[in-house]
PDB file of C-alpha atoms in Angstrom:
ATOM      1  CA  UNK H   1     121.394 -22.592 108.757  1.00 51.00           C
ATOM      2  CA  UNK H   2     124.374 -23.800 110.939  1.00 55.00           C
ATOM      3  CA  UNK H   3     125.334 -22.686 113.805  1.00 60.00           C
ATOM      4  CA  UNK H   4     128.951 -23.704 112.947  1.00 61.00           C
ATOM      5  CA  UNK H   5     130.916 -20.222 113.545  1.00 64.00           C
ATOM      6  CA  UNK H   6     132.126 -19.249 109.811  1.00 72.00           C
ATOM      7  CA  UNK H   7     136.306 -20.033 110.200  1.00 83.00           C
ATOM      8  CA  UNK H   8     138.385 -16.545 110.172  1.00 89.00           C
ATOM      9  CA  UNK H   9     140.248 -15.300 107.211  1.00 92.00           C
ATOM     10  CA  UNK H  10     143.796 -16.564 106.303  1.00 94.00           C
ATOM     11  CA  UNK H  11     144.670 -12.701 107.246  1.00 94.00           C
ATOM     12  CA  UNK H  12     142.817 -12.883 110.849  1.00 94.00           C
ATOM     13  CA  UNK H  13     144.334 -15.815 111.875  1.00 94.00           C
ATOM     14  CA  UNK H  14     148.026 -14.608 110.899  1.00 94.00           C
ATOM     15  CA  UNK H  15     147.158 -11.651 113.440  1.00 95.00           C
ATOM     16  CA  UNK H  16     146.470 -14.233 116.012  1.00 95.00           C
ATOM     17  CA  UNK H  17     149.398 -15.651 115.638  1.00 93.00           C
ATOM     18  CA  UNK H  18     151.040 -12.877 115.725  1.00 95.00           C
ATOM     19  CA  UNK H  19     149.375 -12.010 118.308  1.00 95.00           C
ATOM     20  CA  UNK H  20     149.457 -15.297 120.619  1.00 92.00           C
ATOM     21  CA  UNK H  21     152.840 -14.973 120.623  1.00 91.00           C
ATOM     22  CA  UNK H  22     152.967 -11.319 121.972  1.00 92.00           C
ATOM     23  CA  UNK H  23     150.190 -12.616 124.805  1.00 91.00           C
ATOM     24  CA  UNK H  24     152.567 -15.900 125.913  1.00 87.00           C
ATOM     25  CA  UNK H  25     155.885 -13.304 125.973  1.00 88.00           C
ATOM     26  CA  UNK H  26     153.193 -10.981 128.297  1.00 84.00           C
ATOM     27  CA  UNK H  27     153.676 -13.970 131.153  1.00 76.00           C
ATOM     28  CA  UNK H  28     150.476 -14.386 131.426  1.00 76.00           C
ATOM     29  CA  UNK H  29     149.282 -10.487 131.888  1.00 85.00           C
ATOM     30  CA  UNK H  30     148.003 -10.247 128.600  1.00 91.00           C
ATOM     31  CA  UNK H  31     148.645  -7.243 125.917  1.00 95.00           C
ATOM     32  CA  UNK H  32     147.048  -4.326 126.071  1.00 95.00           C
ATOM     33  CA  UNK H  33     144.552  -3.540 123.322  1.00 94.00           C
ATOM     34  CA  UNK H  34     146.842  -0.535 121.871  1.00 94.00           C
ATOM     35  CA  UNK H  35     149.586  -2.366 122.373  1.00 94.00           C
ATOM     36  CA  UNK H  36     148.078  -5.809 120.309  1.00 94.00           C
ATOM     37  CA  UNK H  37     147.415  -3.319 117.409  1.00 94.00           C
ATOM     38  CA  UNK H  38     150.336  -1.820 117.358  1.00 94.00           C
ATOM     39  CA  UNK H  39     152.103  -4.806 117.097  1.00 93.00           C
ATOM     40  CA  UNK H  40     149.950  -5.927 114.436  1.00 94.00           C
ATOM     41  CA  UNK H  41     151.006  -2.530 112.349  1.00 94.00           C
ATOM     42  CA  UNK H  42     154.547  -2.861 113.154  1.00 93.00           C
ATOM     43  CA  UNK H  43     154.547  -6.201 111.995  1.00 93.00           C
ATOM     44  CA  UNK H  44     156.152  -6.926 108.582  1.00 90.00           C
ATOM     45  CA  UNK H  45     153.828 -10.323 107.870  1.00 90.00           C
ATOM     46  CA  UNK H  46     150.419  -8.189 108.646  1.00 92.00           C
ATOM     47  CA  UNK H  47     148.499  -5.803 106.885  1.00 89.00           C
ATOM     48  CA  UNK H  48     149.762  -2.118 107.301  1.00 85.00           C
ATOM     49  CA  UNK H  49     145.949  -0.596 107.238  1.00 91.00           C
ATOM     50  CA  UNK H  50     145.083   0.316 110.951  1.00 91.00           C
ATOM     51  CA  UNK H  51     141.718  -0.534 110.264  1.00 94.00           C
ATOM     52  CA  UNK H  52     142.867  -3.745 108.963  1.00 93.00           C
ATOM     53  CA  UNK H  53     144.307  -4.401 112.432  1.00 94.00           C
ATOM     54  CA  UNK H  54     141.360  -2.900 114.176  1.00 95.00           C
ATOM     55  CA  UNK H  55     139.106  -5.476 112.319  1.00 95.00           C
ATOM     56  CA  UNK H  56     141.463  -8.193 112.911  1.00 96.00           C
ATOM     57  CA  UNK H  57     140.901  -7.760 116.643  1.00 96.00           C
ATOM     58  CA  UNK H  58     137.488  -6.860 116.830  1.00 96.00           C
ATOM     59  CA  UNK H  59     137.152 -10.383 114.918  1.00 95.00           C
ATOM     60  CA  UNK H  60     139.195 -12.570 117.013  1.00 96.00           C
ATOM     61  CA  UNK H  61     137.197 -10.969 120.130  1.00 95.00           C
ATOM     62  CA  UNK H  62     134.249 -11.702 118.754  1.00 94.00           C
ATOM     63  CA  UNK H  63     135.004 -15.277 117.349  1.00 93.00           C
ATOM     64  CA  UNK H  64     136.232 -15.719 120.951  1.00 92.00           C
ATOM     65  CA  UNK H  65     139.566 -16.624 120.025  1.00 93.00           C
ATOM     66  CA  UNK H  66     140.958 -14.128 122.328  1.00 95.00           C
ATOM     67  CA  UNK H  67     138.954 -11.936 125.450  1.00 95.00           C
ATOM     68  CA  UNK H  68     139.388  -8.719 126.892  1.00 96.00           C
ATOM     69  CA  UNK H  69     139.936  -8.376 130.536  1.00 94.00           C
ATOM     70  CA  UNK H  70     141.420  -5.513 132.049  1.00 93.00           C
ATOM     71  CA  UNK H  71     142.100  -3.526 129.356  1.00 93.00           C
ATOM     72  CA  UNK H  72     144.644  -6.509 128.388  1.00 96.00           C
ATOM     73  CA  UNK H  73     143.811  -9.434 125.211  1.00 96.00           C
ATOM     74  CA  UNK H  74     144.514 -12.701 126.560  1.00 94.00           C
ATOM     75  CA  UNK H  75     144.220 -16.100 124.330  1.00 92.00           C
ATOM     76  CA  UNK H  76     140.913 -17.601 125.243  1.00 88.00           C
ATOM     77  CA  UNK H  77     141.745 -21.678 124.858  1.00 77.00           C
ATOM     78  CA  UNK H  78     145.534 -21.761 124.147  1.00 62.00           C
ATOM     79  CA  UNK H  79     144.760 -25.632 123.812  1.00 63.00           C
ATOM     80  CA  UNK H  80     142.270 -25.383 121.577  1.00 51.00           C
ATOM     81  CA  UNK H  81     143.207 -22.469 119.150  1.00 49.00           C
ATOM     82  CA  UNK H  82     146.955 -24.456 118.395  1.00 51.00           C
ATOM     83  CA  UNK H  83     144.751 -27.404 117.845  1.00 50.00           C
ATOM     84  CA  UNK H  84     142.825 -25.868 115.013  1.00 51.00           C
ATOM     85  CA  UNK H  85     145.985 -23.516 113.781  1.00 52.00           C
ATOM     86  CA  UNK H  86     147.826 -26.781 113.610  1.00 51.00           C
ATOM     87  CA  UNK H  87     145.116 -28.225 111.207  1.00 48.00           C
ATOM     88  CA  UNK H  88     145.324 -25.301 108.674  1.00 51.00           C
ATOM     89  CA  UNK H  89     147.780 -24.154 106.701  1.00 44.00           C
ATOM     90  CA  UNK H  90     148.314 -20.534 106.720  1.00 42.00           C
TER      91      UNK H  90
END
């Protein structure tokens, strides 16, 4: 068994994205949680299920591609996450 993390679905990572960009426009605040998912719903490239969205960020918390602090998601490794976006085609 590895202990590679499994990669996120093609879906999860265009919520990311989406949602990286929403957390660099935030100057550096963050977005806050309700906020990130409604973005995700209003979004015309993502999934219109809420629980699609709530998934999506429950995932990318827990994949610790994004962390909570103060009630605000903030991008974890900017660095690293365009680095491995960058290598994928989505």
């Amino acid at each position: 068994m590895s202990n590679e993390p499994r990669p996120l679905a093609d879906w999860v990572k265009r919520g990311y994205q989406i949602l990286s960009v929403e957390i660099a426009d935030a100057s550096g605040e963050g977005l806050p949680c309700d906020r990130a998912r409604e973005e995700l719903l209003a979004h015309g490239k993502f999934l219109d299920e809420p629980s699609d969205t709530e998934y999506a960020v429950d995932h990318l918390l827990n994949s610790r591609w994004l962390y909570e602090a103060d009630g605000s998601l903030r991008i974890t490794d900017p660095e690293l996450e365009r680095n491995e976006l960058s290598r994928e085609t989505i």
